[in-house]
Each structure stands twice: as C-alpha cells, then as structure tokens.
CSV table of C-alpha atoms in Angstrom, one decimal:
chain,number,residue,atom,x,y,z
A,243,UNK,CA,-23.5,39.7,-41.8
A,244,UNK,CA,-20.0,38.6,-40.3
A,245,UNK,CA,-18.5,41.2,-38.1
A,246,UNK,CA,-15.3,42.3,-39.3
A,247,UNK,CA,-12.1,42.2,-37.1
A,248,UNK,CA,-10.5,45.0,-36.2
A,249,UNK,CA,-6.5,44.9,-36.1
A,250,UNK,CA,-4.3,47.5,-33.9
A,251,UNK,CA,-2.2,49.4,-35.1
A,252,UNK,CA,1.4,50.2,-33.8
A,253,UNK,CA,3.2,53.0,-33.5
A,254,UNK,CA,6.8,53.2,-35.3
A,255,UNK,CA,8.2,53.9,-31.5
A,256,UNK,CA,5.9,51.2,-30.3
A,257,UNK,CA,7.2,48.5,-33.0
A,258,UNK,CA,10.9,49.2,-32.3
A,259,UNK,CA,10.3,49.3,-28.1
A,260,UNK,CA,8.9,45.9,-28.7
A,261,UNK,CA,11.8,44.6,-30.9
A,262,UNK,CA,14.5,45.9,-28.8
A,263,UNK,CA,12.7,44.7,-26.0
A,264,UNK,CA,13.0,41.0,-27.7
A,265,UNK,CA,16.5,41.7,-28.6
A,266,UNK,CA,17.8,42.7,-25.3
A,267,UNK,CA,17.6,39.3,-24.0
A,268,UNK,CA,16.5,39.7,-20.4
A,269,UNK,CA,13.3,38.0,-21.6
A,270,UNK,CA,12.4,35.6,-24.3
A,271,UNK,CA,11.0,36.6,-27.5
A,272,UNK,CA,7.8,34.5,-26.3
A,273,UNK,CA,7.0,36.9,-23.0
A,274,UNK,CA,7.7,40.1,-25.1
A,275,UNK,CA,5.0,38.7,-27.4
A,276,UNK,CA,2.8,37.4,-24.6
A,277,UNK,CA,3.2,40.7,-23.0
A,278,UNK,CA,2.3,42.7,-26.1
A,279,UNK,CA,-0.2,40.2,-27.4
A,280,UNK,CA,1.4,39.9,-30.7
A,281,UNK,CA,2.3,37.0,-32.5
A,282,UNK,CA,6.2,35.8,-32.9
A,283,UNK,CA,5.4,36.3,-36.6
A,284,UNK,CA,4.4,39.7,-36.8
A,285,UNK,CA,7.5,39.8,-33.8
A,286,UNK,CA,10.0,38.3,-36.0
A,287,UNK,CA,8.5,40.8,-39.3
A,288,UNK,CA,9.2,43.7,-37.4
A,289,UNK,CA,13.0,42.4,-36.6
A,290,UNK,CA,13.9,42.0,-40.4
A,291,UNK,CA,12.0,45.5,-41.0
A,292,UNK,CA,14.3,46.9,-38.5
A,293,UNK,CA,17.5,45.2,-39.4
A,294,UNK,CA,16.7,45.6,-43.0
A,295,UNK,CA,16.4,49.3,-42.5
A,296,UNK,CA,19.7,49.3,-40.7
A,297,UNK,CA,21.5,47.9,-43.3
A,298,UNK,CA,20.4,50.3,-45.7
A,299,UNK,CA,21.1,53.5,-43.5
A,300,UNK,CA,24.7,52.1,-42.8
A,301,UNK,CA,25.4,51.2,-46.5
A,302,UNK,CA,28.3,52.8,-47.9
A,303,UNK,CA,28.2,55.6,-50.9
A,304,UNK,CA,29.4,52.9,-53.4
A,305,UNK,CA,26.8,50.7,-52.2
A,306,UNK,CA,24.2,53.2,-52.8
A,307,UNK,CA,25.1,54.3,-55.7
A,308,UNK,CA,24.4,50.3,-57.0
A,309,UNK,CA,21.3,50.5,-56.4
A,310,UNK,CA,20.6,53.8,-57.6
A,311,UNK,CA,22.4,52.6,-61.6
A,312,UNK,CA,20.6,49.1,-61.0
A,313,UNK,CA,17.1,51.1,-60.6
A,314,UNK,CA,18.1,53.3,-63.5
A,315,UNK,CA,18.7,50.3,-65.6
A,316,UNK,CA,15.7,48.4,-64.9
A,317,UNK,CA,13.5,52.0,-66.2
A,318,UNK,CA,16.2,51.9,-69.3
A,319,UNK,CA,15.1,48.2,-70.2
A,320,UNK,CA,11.6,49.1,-69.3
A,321,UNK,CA,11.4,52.0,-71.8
A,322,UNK,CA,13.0,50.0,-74.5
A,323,UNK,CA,10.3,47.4,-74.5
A,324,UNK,CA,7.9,49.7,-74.3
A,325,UNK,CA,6.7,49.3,-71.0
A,326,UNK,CA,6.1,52.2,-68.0
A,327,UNK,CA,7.8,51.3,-64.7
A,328,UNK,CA,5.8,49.6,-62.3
A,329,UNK,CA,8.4,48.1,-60.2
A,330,UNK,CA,8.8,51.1,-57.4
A,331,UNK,CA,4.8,51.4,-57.1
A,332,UNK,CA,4.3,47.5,-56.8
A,333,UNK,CA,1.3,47.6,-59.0
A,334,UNK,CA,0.4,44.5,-60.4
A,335,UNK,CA,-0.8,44.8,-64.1
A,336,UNK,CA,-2.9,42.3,-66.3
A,337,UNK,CA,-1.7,41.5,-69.8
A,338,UNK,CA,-3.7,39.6,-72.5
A,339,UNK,CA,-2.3,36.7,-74.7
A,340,UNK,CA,-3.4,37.8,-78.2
A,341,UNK,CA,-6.2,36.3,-79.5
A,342,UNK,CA,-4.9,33.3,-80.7
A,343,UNK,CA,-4.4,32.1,-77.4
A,344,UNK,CA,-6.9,30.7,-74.8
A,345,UNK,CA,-7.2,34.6,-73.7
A,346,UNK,CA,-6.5,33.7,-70.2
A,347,UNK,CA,-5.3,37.0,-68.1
A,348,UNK,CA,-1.4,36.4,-67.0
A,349,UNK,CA,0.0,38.6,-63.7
A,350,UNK,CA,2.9,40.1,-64.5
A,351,UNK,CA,4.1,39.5,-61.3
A,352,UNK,CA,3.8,36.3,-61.3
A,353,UNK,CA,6.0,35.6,-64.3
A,354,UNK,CA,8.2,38.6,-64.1
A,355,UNK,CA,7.1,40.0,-66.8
C-alpha cells in the first residue's frame, strides 16, 4: 500500500507574510519560494487570492450592490426553471438525458446547465 503524502498547511498570517514578502521586492519571488519551500504556483495563487480579496473589500456600495441584484437574479431564473441554487455551494449535480437518449450522465458544470 502506497504511502500517502502529507501536505502543510499555512496559516492565513503565514500566506500573506509570504506574499508580501514576494511583493516587497528586496528578494525575488524565487528565494521567497525557495525559502518557504513552496512552489511559485501555489506563490502566485496566493497573490490573486490576496489581490482578489482586496478588490472586493475596497469595492464601492454601487459595486456591491451589483453583485448582490446579479446573485438575486441568477436564484430568480433558477426558481423559474425549476431548479434549487447550487451556484453559491459549488455542488456539482448529475442530470439524466430522458430515456430516449444514450442515458449518458451530463455535469452540470460542465455545460452550464
């Protein structure tokens, strides 16, 4: 039986030392990963996280608002095709072609749907 790796986990102090540590620019993104033994990837993830975040928190009211009416929308549409909201969990769900198909399963996901 294969050993299974075990990944470390970071703190939300510890991922945001690192980025700013990157994003200082004393040292190259390439010793700050070095240093912290992570990849430039997961380096580079943890940026847009970060930025991403920071655009949200510094949005303006109006912008805010958008997003609220867009989300309340997409649960209107939902409900009128019959269908329960699965976009803010991030569930995946299966749907079956009727039987007249090849009754193949089809993500949602996938398709959008």
């Amino acid at each position: 039986m294969s050993e299974q790796r075990k990944y470390r986990e970071f703190t939300a102090s510890q991922k945001l030392e690192i980025v700013l540590a990157g994003l200082r620019g004393d040292r190259s993104v390439r010793d700050v990963c070095r240093e912290h033994r992570i990849s430039e990837t997961l380096f580079y993830g943890w940026r847009d996280q970060l930025l991403q975040a920071g655009k949200e928190r510094f949005a303006g009211k109006e912008e805010r608002q958008g997003d609220v009416e867009l989300r309340r929308r997409v649960a209107e549409l939902e409900r009128a095709l019959g269908r329960s909201s699965n976009v803010r969990s991030g569930r995946s769900r299966t749907i079956r072609r009727p039987s007249s198909g090849t009754g193949r399963e089809v993500d949602s996901r996938r398709y959008g749907l």
